[in-house]
Amino acid sequence: MINITFPDGAVRQYTTRVTALDIAKSISEGLARKIIAAEVNGEVWDATRAIENDAQLKLLTWDDDGGRKTFWHSSAHLMAEAIESFYPGVKFWVGPPVDNGFYYDVDLGDRSIIEEDLRKLEVKMAELAKQNNTYIRKPISKSEAIQYFSEKGDEYKLDLLQGLEDGEITLYIQGNFTDLCRGPHIPHTGFIKAIKLTNIAGAYWKGDEKNKQLTRIYGVTFPSQKQLDEYIQLLEEARKRDHRKLGKELSIFTLDDDVGQGLIMWLPNGTVVIEELEKLAKETENEAGYKRVVTPHIAKESMYITSGHLPYYKDNMYPPMEMEGEKYYLKSMNCPHHHKIFAAEPKSFRDLPYRIAEYGTVYRYEQSGELFGLMRVRCLHMNDAHIYCTKEQFNDEFKAVNDMYLKYFKVFGIDKYVMRLSLHSPDKLGVKYVNEPGLWIETEAMVRNALQESNIPYVEVQDEAAFYGPKIDVQIYSVIGREFTLATNQVDFSQGRSFKLEYVTSDNSTETPLIIHRAPLGTHERFIGFLLEHYAGKFPVWLAPVQVKILPISDKFLPYAKDVLQKLKKADIRAEIDDRSEKIGRKIRDTELMKVPYMLVVGEKEVNENKISIRRQGKGDLGAKDVDEFVEEVKNEIRERKSE
Ligand SMILES: [Zn+2]
Ligand SMILES: [Zn+2]
């Protein structure tokens, strides 16, 4: 008998060589039907593989990361079987799972594959899936494996075999297809109920452009047709909401080769959004007792040696500039400058907590291949602030930061978010982490406690902390469920010492403050990229670059339109007149495309009654109103930052 320990700590006894699937069946048939893999002592295994010794077991379904990866990798084998049936003699390189599906790199010889062939392959895969063929794991010696793939004539698998050691080689066989594979796989092909092959691309063997180009075929599969339909719909929606597409259509930002890659220029419309975000941040931070500061964009090498950015963070910084025999760096973080502001004047316990904020511009070197729209850039504007406090003040300060996050989530209608508390790893003290075992334990407990008191859902991960303290990564989800890493919230017990920061305590001794680094709105670049997707470009009125567009039916009504414009401008409402000599239908359509929240139509009737006819983006006609009444309503909507 062996002992199997479940995730909840329960231990059950089974005869040796029991499989995860047997164990699932012993619990319930319904559960067994959903099990596609298992985690045995932390390693993902076939659900049908015999467990020989005592083990920790987690049964995996589609809902688990490991389950999905196994499902998609098994689908790559199924696709390979279909490919081989249409293209005999095809050679296979590797077929891993990816974030959303899987691919296989294949060498079709002098044949090629086009979009239409993918449809044929999908049909074939569905036919093979229905056969419920089991994935059979077959341990085999290296020489047998070499013999098998030599006979098959697949030099790519022979190349893979070279790097493997005898005694750890396995084949996986399903239906008519055999692959060299470490596994794991799902029990049988019948789990694969919905198939979509999505893309064909070229891929150099081993990613080296000197090598032969192979054909990479991408696909995605699901345990039900419904899930595939939903996925396709989500892709469609994400395409419509692509921040690069919307950023161009709505004139939010631009890039220019002469300026340089990854250096965003904000157009007037984007700048309005930036200024509204900063206004929100300033109001919120002012209420929370922050003071604002302004710091230069460069600093001398010596400061970055003190801060530890050099050499640890050097790869992420721009190369230095030489001036008067000194080296200067563009700042990649605002912290060191802020520490210098703390140190500029003597501090006593009465000055703490000392909170300073700045929408700071930082520059980071990202490889050109990594740059992506607003998501990965080389110049960023960060909603930064640092809080210097005593240990006793930490809990309240940290909770107040959490509250600020939650307040912002509400303003922007962010319903789903996850906080990841990253902890240190004791065996890497002095290497990856400041060598202060006691302080690590203490601060980690302080952060955990504050999160729990704030009632914030969070997960803990080991060995992901910053060099100088635990951190919290905040992940938010757009309305279509896509994940964005928003910001990092860090606790720092080390930089205060490096910068010799201190305050005089009530009993006249000196102490080093704790530092909280926080940036709830992340950077303008990433956050506006997120907002474009989240709102599908339809910004709420308070954020909209143009809030109201006045559409005169003909030139005759232009003077009246101008009167209305004056009233709106006086009330600080961003308004414009469409004075083109276009038909009103065209003017409405164009304004809709620019996603302007309000359209005011003015013609004969409106002039005579001294009113305006209101249309709301996405809602249509709202009827006629008095201008002053409309102004009051919009002012209110803006002041309250209403989301609809
Ligand atoms: Zn495999
Ligand atoms: Zn910082």
XYZ file of C-alpha atoms and ligand atoms in Angstrom:
646
model
C 0.000 0.000 0.000
C 1.081 3.602 -0.595
C -0.071 6.868 0.978
C -1.551 9.481 -1.329
C -1.764 13.003 0.104
C -4.373 15.352 -1.393
C -4.105 19.162 -1.633
C -6.380 19.596 1.413
C -3.955 17.485 3.479
C -6.159 14.367 3.528
C -4.247 11.078 3.184
C -5.685 7.937 1.626
C -4.148 4.517 1.086
C -4.036 2.770 -2.279
C -2.303 -0.296 -3.656
C 0.963 0.528 -5.365
C 0.861 1.225 -9.134
C -2.495 2.918 -8.746
C -3.129 5.683 -11.341
C -4.514 9.167 -10.786
C -7.489 8.134 -12.886
C -8.138 5.093 -10.616
C -7.979 7.409 -7.637
C -10.421 9.853 -9.265
C -12.797 6.924 -9.949
C -12.558 5.843 -6.323
C -13.865 9.311 -5.427
C -16.553 9.623 -8.098
C -17.200 8.647 -11.721
C -18.195 12.232 -12.486
C -14.834 13.506 -11.281
C -12.981 10.810 -13.240
C -14.612 11.988 -16.472
C -13.094 15.444 -16.014
C -9.555 14.396 -15.093
C -7.098 14.991 -17.917
C -3.790 14.901 -16.036
C -2.351 14.873 -12.530
C 0.294 16.654 -10.553
C 2.381 14.042 -8.749
C 4.857 15.516 -6.254
C 4.636 18.819 -8.117
C 5.276 17.338 -11.556
C 2.558 17.030 -14.193
C 1.946 13.385 -15.117
C -0.330 11.285 -17.263
C -3.506 10.516 -15.347
C -2.997 6.923 -16.491
C 0.578 6.534 -15.259
C 1.195 4.168 -12.354
C 2.187 5.782 -9.065
C 4.682 3.525 -7.329
C 5.432 5.290 -4.041
C 3.897 7.614 -1.474
C 3.023 10.849 -3.238
C 1.392 14.257 -3.090
C -1.394 14.254 -5.667
C -3.428 16.967 -7.325
C -5.957 15.901 -9.945
C -5.966 18.257 -12.930
C -8.934 19.268 -15.066
C -9.287 21.726 -17.928
C -9.549 24.495 -15.347
C -5.970 23.934 -14.174
C -3.059 25.448 -16.005
C -1.255 22.099 -16.099
C -4.434 20.393 -17.324
C -4.910 22.841 -20.193
C -1.256 22.638 -21.227
C -1.452 18.834 -21.307
C -4.672 19.052 -23.325
C -3.111 21.373 -25.899
C 0.137 19.447 -26.128
C -1.886 16.279 -26.742
C -3.772 18.182 -29.434
C -0.431 18.937 -31.128
C 0.158 15.156 -31.337
C -3.341 14.723 -32.772
C -2.628 17.408 -35.371
C 0.664 15.686 -36.202
C -1.220 12.436 -36.839
C -3.576 14.261 -39.201
C -0.660 15.978 -40.971
C 1.153 12.668 -41.423
C -1.930 11.100 -42.979
C -2.049 13.850 -45.649
C 1.705 14.342 -46.074
C 3.476 10.969 -45.749
C 7.178 11.356 -44.963
C 6.662 14.679 -43.173
C 9.294 15.310 -40.497
C 8.535 16.715 -37.090
C 10.539 19.068 -34.895
C 8.693 20.142 -31.703
C 5.015 20.705 -30.825
C 4.626 22.503 -27.498
C 1.576 24.084 -25.866
C 1.529 27.909 -25.833
C -0.560 30.497 -23.960
C -3.626 29.956 -26.108
C -3.295 26.616 -27.834
C -0.360 24.827 -29.405
C 1.778 24.567 -32.519
C 3.920 22.022 -34.294
C 6.991 22.818 -36.418
C 7.104 20.479 -39.393
C 9.259 19.938 -42.468
C 6.954 19.187 -45.394
C 9.845 18.735 -47.846
C 8.979 20.434 -51.122
C 5.268 20.498 -50.339
C 3.512 23.484 -48.833
C 0.384 24.067 -46.849
C -2.237 26.794 -47.309
C -5.187 28.090 -45.309
C -7.661 25.709 -47.010
C -5.562 22.704 -46.036
C -6.091 23.679 -42.396
C -9.834 23.046 -42.801
C -9.092 19.549 -44.155
C -6.754 18.907 -41.237
C -9.399 20.032 -38.748
C -11.889 17.534 -40.204
C -9.290 14.775 -40.047
C -8.386 15.652 -36.455
C -12.061 15.542 -35.443
C -12.394 12.115 -37.056
C -9.295 10.812 -35.236
C -10.404 12.373 -31.944
C -13.700 10.489 -32.119
C -11.802 7.193 -32.183
C -10.988 7.742 -28.484
C -7.421 6.538 -29.093
C -5.438 6.279 -25.881
C -2.114 8.054 -25.510
C 0.254 5.224 -24.649
C 3.472 6.019 -22.778
C 6.332 3.737 -23.790
C 9.733 3.934 -22.029
C 12.440 2.913 -24.482
C 16.234 2.737 -24.608
C 18.205 5.376 -26.464
C 19.488 2.890 -29.044
C 15.964 1.634 -29.779
C 14.790 5.213 -30.174
C 17.654 6.037 -32.526
C 16.848 2.952 -34.554
C 13.161 3.854 -34.754
C 13.674 7.428 -35.949
C 16.538 6.454 -38.295
C 14.207 4.010 -40.011
C 11.501 6.659 -40.120
C 14.060 9.088 -41.546
C 13.288 11.956 -39.146
C 16.595 13.756 -38.576
C 14.928 16.338 -36.329
C 13.922 13.727 -33.762
C 17.407 12.208 -34.044
C 18.814 15.643 -33.226
C 16.576 15.822 -30.138
C 17.686 12.349 -29.103
C 21.346 13.406 -29.082
C 20.704 15.614 -26.077
C 18.845 12.932 -24.090
C 20.283 10.386 -21.715
C 19.602 6.689 -21.870
C 17.019 5.612 -19.344
C 14.858 8.685 -19.515
C 13.472 8.378 -23.034
C 9.808 7.801 -23.749
C 7.657 7.487 -26.837
C 3.993 8.412 -26.883
C 1.728 6.588 -29.275
C -1.867 7.411 -30.180
C -3.661 5.838 -33.168
C -1.140 5.710 -36.028
C 1.217 8.327 -34.656
C 4.358 7.842 -32.590
C 6.333 10.732 -31.153
C 9.466 11.128 -29.122
C 8.052 12.863 -26.084
C 8.576 13.402 -22.404
C 4.803 13.786 -21.936
C 2.496 14.088 -20.194
C -0.667 13.497 -22.186
C -4.399 13.277 -21.667
C -5.883 9.761 -21.330
C -7.380 9.575 -24.848
C -8.187 11.702 -27.901
C -11.933 11.666 -27.150
C -11.497 14.602 -24.763
C -10.764 16.853 -27.740
C -14.203 17.961 -28.890
C -13.604 21.260 -30.706
C -10.699 22.118 -32.995
C -9.560 25.287 -34.732
C -6.284 25.546 -36.626
C -5.529 29.209 -36.542
C -2.356 30.105 -38.379
C 0.532 29.033 -40.601
C 3.920 30.672 -40.159
C 7.544 30.121 -41.067
C 9.935 29.252 -38.234
C 13.660 28.703 -38.527
C 14.824 25.406 -37.074
C 16.030 26.115 -33.507
C 15.165 29.783 -34.059
C 18.373 30.316 -36.034
C 17.956 32.100 -39.360
C 20.961 30.257 -40.784
C 18.956 27.045 -40.479
C 16.222 25.689 -42.685
C 12.808 27.279 -42.409
C 10.156 24.912 -41.104
C 6.374 25.339 -41.275
C 4.741 26.216 -37.972
C 1.059 25.345 -37.706
C -0.898 26.857 -34.830
C -4.141 25.583 -33.394
C -6.382 25.671 -30.394
C -8.716 22.994 -29.052
C -11.374 22.743 -26.359
C -13.337 20.099 -24.466
C -16.588 21.535 -25.909
C -17.794 23.376 -28.995
C -19.320 26.059 -26.767
C -15.902 26.949 -25.349
C -14.418 27.239 -28.833
C -17.285 29.509 -29.953
C -16.717 31.745 -26.937
C -13.003 31.839 -27.626
C -13.505 32.891 -31.250
C -15.890 35.598 -30.121
C -13.337 36.850 -27.595
C -10.638 36.999 -30.284
C -12.960 39.010 -32.495
C -13.740 41.374 -29.634
C -10.053 41.729 -28.724
C -9.240 42.592 -32.348
C -11.844 45.346 -32.319
C -10.457 46.640 -29.030
C -6.759 46.442 -29.981
C -5.202 49.510 -28.360
C -2.892 50.112 -31.334
C -5.828 50.174 -33.762
C -7.972 52.370 -31.490
C -5.006 54.584 -30.606
C -4.665 55.446 -34.290
C -8.386 55.745 -35.098
C -9.033 58.031 -32.133
C -5.791 60.031 -32.591
C -4.477 59.114 -29.141
C -0.768 58.497 -29.794
C 1.811 58.096 -32.515
C 5.286 56.695 -33.086
C 7.869 58.030 -35.510
C 10.990 56.357 -36.740
C 12.962 59.612 -36.505
C 12.096 59.932 -32.836
C 12.903 56.303 -32.153
C 11.323 52.959 -31.395
C 9.255 52.643 -28.254
C 9.106 56.413 -27.723
C 5.438 57.346 -27.605
C 4.244 60.778 -28.656
C 0.873 61.687 -27.233
C -1.396 63.533 -29.652
C -3.768 66.233 -28.312
C -6.549 63.649 -27.717
C -4.220 61.350 -25.770
C -2.883 64.293 -23.805
C -6.399 65.107 -22.615
C -6.683 61.568 -21.215
C -3.277 61.943 -19.550
C -4.227 65.223 -17.945
C -7.515 63.845 -16.638
C -5.702 60.847 -15.125
C -3.155 63.129 -13.471
C -5.943 65.326 -12.144
C -7.588 62.268 -10.611
C -4.257 61.161 -9.116
C -3.493 64.604 -7.713
C -6.914 64.943 -6.101
C -6.724 61.446 -4.635
C -3.167 61.844 -3.368
C -3.879 65.281 -1.963
C -6.760 63.855 0.046
C -4.508 61.038 1.252
C -1.861 63.467 2.536
C 0.748 63.254 -0.216
C 2.879 66.197 -1.292
C 4.048 66.661 -4.865
C 7.657 66.928 -6.011
C 9.465 67.387 -9.317
C 12.818 65.771 -10.129
C 15.213 65.831 -13.109
C 15.327 63.074 -15.714
C 19.023 62.317 -15.233
C 21.422 61.661 -12.369
C 25.074 60.935 -11.783
C 26.488 57.430 -11.749
C 27.321 57.657 -8.036
C 23.653 57.848 -7.064
C 22.843 54.689 -9.008
C 25.735 52.905 -7.345
C 24.304 53.870 -3.940
C 20.827 52.734 -5.003
C 22.139 49.421 -6.327
C 20.700 50.048 -9.810
C 24.289 49.813 -11.009
C 25.289 47.114 -11.607
C 22.093 45.116 -10.842
C 19.687 46.953 -13.121
C 22.198 48.154 -15.714
C 20.764 46.079 -18.570
C 17.473 47.924 -18.261
C 19.048 51.378 -18.366
C 20.111 53.555 -21.269
C 23.899 53.793 -21.679
C 25.556 56.671 -19.789
C 26.309 60.178 -21.091
C 29.722 61.684 -20.332
C 29.773 65.292 -19.198
C 32.558 67.246 -17.446
C 34.331 64.000 -16.689
C 31.266 62.485 -14.989
C 28.856 59.822 -16.146
C 25.141 60.597 -16.136
C 22.297 58.140 -16.605
C 18.698 58.670 -17.673
C 16.606 57.642 -14.708
C 14.897 54.279 -14.925
C 13.181 54.752 -11.556
C 12.174 57.759 -9.510
C 13.034 56.272 -6.106
C 16.634 57.506 -5.715
C 15.672 61.101 -6.492
C 12.836 60.897 -3.975
C 15.175 59.510 -1.310
C 17.382 62.559 -1.871
C 14.361 64.793 -1.341
C 13.654 62.996 1.946
C 17.279 63.540 2.955
C 17.358 67.203 1.905
C 16.040 68.446 5.243
C 16.364 66.862 8.709
C 13.353 64.766 9.692
C 11.868 63.933 13.035
C 9.170 61.393 13.955
C 6.720 64.298 13.677
C 7.390 64.531 9.918
C 6.456 60.880 9.378
C 4.684 59.436 7.462
C 6.330 61.505 4.736
C 4.577 60.910 1.424
C 5.877 62.368 -1.826
C 4.360 61.902 -5.267
C 5.293 62.645 -8.832
C 4.102 61.593 -12.265
C 7.724 60.754 -13.026
C 9.196 60.206 -16.461
C 11.517 57.209 -16.602
C 13.492 55.620 -19.417
C 14.059 51.912 -19.739
C 15.966 49.977 -22.284
C 13.792 47.286 -23.863
C 15.050 45.232 -26.789
C 13.531 46.431 -30.049
C 11.972 43.012 -30.627
C 10.158 43.286 -27.292
C 8.540 46.665 -27.960
C 4.767 46.517 -28.352
C 2.388 49.456 -28.807
C 1.808 51.166 -25.462
C 2.478 47.967 -23.516
C 6.248 47.835 -23.882
C 7.918 51.168 -24.474
C 11.195 52.914 -23.713
C 9.878 56.082 -22.066
C 7.218 55.851 -19.378
C 5.255 58.242 -17.184
C 4.730 56.670 -13.821
C 2.104 57.371 -11.172
C 4.874 57.165 -8.601
C 5.077 57.959 -4.906
C 7.156 56.964 -1.910
C 6.006 56.794 1.658
C 8.621 57.000 4.421
C 7.223 55.734 7.700
C 7.962 54.037 10.996
C 7.316 50.337 11.559
C 4.363 51.255 13.756
C 2.845 53.334 10.960
C 3.375 50.717 8.290
C 0.095 48.841 8.643
C -2.088 51.941 8.332
C -0.031 53.335 5.488
C -0.082 50.105 3.558
C -3.819 49.692 4.051
C -4.362 53.247 2.834
C -2.420 52.373 -0.325
C -4.653 49.313 -0.791
C -7.727 51.488 -0.360
C -6.423 53.794 -3.048
C -6.114 50.869 -5.455
C -9.667 49.813 -4.691
C -10.936 53.362 -5.137
C -9.354 53.532 -8.597
C -10.727 50.114 -9.550
C -14.192 51.437 -8.778
C -13.701 54.609 -10.824
C -12.633 52.562 -13.859
C -15.093 49.699 -13.410
C -12.367 47.112 -12.853
C -14.259 44.237 -11.245
C -11.629 41.561 -11.504
C -8.113 41.890 -10.144
C -5.528 39.720 -8.433
C -2.727 40.771 -6.131
C 0.355 38.565 -6.127
C 2.460 38.800 -3.007
C 6.032 37.951 -3.999
C 8.229 36.637 -1.198
C 11.959 35.979 -0.933
C 13.635 32.596 -0.940
C 15.836 31.889 2.133
C 18.471 29.981 0.138
C 19.095 33.031 -2.074
C 19.790 35.531 0.706
C 22.877 37.559 -0.096
C 22.621 36.673 -3.786
C 19.221 37.636 -5.102
C 17.978 39.217 -1.878
C 19.406 41.530 0.766
C 20.909 39.299 3.469
C 18.561 40.221 6.322
C 16.647 37.021 7.186
C 14.885 38.550 10.198
C 13.716 41.654 8.348
C 12.369 39.576 5.471
C 10.208 37.463 7.774
C 9.016 40.518 9.635
C 8.101 42.678 6.615
C 6.497 39.795 4.751
C 4.273 39.172 7.756
C 3.424 42.891 7.910
C 2.374 42.964 4.254
C 0.360 39.749 4.534
C -1.409 41.091 7.579
C -2.273 44.394 5.874
C -3.651 42.559 2.822
C -5.809 40.363 5.017
C -7.094 43.327 7.002
C -7.985 45.096 3.750
C -9.934 42.000 2.665
C -8.085 41.881 -0.621
C -7.866 38.589 -2.498
C -4.205 37.670 -3.066
C -1.929 34.766 -3.875
C 1.570 34.190 -2.529
C 4.531 33.262 -4.691
C 7.978 32.298 -3.447
C 11.232 33.634 -4.799
C 9.856 36.570 -6.784
C 10.455 39.449 -4.392
C 12.462 42.566 -5.241
C 16.091 42.744 -4.116
C 15.248 44.969 -1.176
C 11.876 43.705 0.014
C 8.601 41.901 -0.663
C 6.387 43.244 -3.436
C 2.856 42.986 -4.655
C 2.167 42.733 -8.366
C -1.288 43.883 -9.304
C -3.011 42.188 -12.200
C -6.223 43.657 -13.552
C -8.645 42.263 -16.102
C -10.382 44.235 -18.848
C -14.129 43.744 -19.391
C -13.348 41.088 -21.997
C -11.316 39.179 -19.431
C -7.793 39.870 -20.687
C -5.118 40.220 -18.049
C -2.846 43.255 -17.650
C -0.032 43.722 -15.163
C -0.808 47.137 -13.775
C 1.653 48.060 -11.113
C 3.959 46.932 -8.409
C 3.662 47.889 -4.814
C 6.861 47.360 -2.854
C 8.055 47.425 0.692
C 11.652 48.351 1.156
C 13.742 47.995 4.302
C 17.065 48.342 2.523
C 17.290 51.479 0.370
C 16.697 53.691 3.404
C 19.945 52.364 4.816
C 21.858 52.570 1.537
C 20.904 56.240 1.315
C 21.529 56.741 5.055
C 18.016 58.104 5.494
C 17.059 58.735 9.086
C 14.697 60.514 11.381
C 14.962 61.533 15.022
C 12.698 59.449 17.254
C 10.712 60.717 20.237
C 13.523 59.634 22.591
C 16.117 61.512 20.533
C 17.788 58.539 18.887
C 17.884 58.046 15.117
C 16.135 55.386 13.036
C 15.904 54.436 9.367
C 12.390 54.712 7.927
C 10.622 51.930 6.052
C 9.797 52.883 2.472
C 6.668 51.972 0.528
C 6.961 52.311 -3.247
C 3.573 52.470 -4.930
C 2.107 53.301 -8.356
C -1.580 52.350 -8.399
C -2.225 53.717 -11.894
C 0.992 52.195 -13.217
C 2.267 54.164 -16.175
C 0.228 56.335 -18.541
C 1.411 54.157 -21.380
C 0.190 50.833 -20.053
C -2.874 52.177 -18.284
C -4.203 54.058 -21.309
C -3.483 50.966 -23.419
C -5.607 49.039 -20.943
C -8.368 51.678 -20.897
C -8.599 51.701 -24.701
C -9.323 47.965 -24.646
C -11.459 48.116 -21.514
C -13.762 50.831 -22.882
C -13.389 49.771 -26.531
C -12.350 53.406 -27.099
C -15.637 54.721 -25.685
C -14.192 56.722 -22.806
C -16.578 57.868 -20.110
C -17.449 61.565 -20.444
C -14.870 62.765 -17.888
C -12.022 61.090 -19.824
C -13.261 61.655 -23.382
C -10.954 63.918 -25.418
C -13.996 65.601 -26.984
C -17.020 65.421 -24.722
C -19.621 67.150 -26.854
C -19.839 67.675 -30.609
C -22.278 70.250 -31.971
C -23.724 69.323 -35.348
C -25.520 72.160 -37.179
C -27.905 70.811 -39.824
C -26.700 73.540 -42.216
C -24.480 76.633 -42.238
C -27.538 78.737 -41.468
C -27.471 77.462 -37.888
C -23.759 78.050 -37.331
C -24.227 81.259 -35.288
C -26.579 79.420 -32.913
C -24.120 76.502 -32.730
C -21.392 78.965 -31.755
C -23.547 80.355 -28.933
C -24.026 76.811 -27.609
C -20.276 76.200 -27.895
C -19.518 79.288 -25.822
C -21.831 78.097 -23.043
C -20.179 74.680 -22.992
C -16.672 76.132 -22.994
C -17.550 78.464 -20.147
C -18.571 75.389 -18.155
C -15.187 73.715 -18.929
C -16.765 71.121 -21.160
C -14.599 70.003 -24.080
C -16.752 70.758 -27.117
C -16.336 71.275 -30.857
C -18.537 72.220 -33.806
C -18.647 70.077 -36.925
C -18.858 72.987 -39.397
C -18.264 70.941 -42.539
C -20.933 71.295 -45.200
C -21.804 67.596 -44.928
C -25.263 66.066 -44.545
C -26.314 65.647 -40.898
C -26.382 61.837 -41.279
C -22.726 61.879 -42.273
C -21.817 64.190 -39.390
C -23.525 61.859 -36.910
C -21.779 58.796 -38.348
C -18.337 60.420 -38.199
C -18.886 61.603 -34.632
C -20.002 58.091 -33.657
C -16.778 56.701 -35.157
C -14.714 59.101 -33.040
C -16.724 57.811 -30.065
C -17.671 61.278 -28.807
C -20.134 60.774 -25.917
C -22.608 63.575 -26.745
C -23.842 64.980 -30.051
C -25.980 68.099 -30.126
C -28.007 68.520 -33.295
C -29.138 72.087 -34.037
C -31.535 73.112 -36.800
C -34.640 75.211 -37.388
C -36.694 73.652 -34.611
C -33.919 73.922 -32.008
C -33.188 77.556 -32.860
C -36.880 78.502 -32.673
C -37.399 76.749 -29.339
C -33.963 77.810 -28.021
C -33.063 74.163 -27.350
C -30.699 71.428 -28.523
C -31.441 67.839 -29.621
C -29.193 65.392 -27.788
C -27.796 62.085 -29.051
C -25.751 59.848 -26.738
C -23.032 57.581 -28.130
C -24.379 54.031 -28.297
C -27.793 55.053 -26.949
C -29.235 57.194 -29.732
C -31.732 60.032 -29.421
C -32.338 61.486 -25.938
C -34.731 64.233 -27.076
C -34.546 68.029 -26.875
C -33.378 70.028 -23.883
C -32.570 73.497 -22.728
C -28.833 74.228 -23.116
C -28.343 75.291 -19.487
C -30.045 72.148 -18.230
C -27.790 69.985 -20.424
C -24.689 71.845 -19.231
C -25.583 71.198 -15.581
C -26.135 67.493 -16.232
C -22.850 67.046 -18.085
C -20.916 69.034 -15.479
C -22.293 66.722 -12.859
C -21.429 63.622 -14.864
C -17.857 64.884 -15.245
C -17.466 65.913 -11.600
C -18.607 62.509 -10.377
C -16.494 60.733 -13.001
C -19.473 58.581 -13.893
C -18.588 55.539 -15.919
C -21.782 55.720 -18.058
Zn 4.141 14.997 -26.514
Zn 10.281 53.458 -5.986
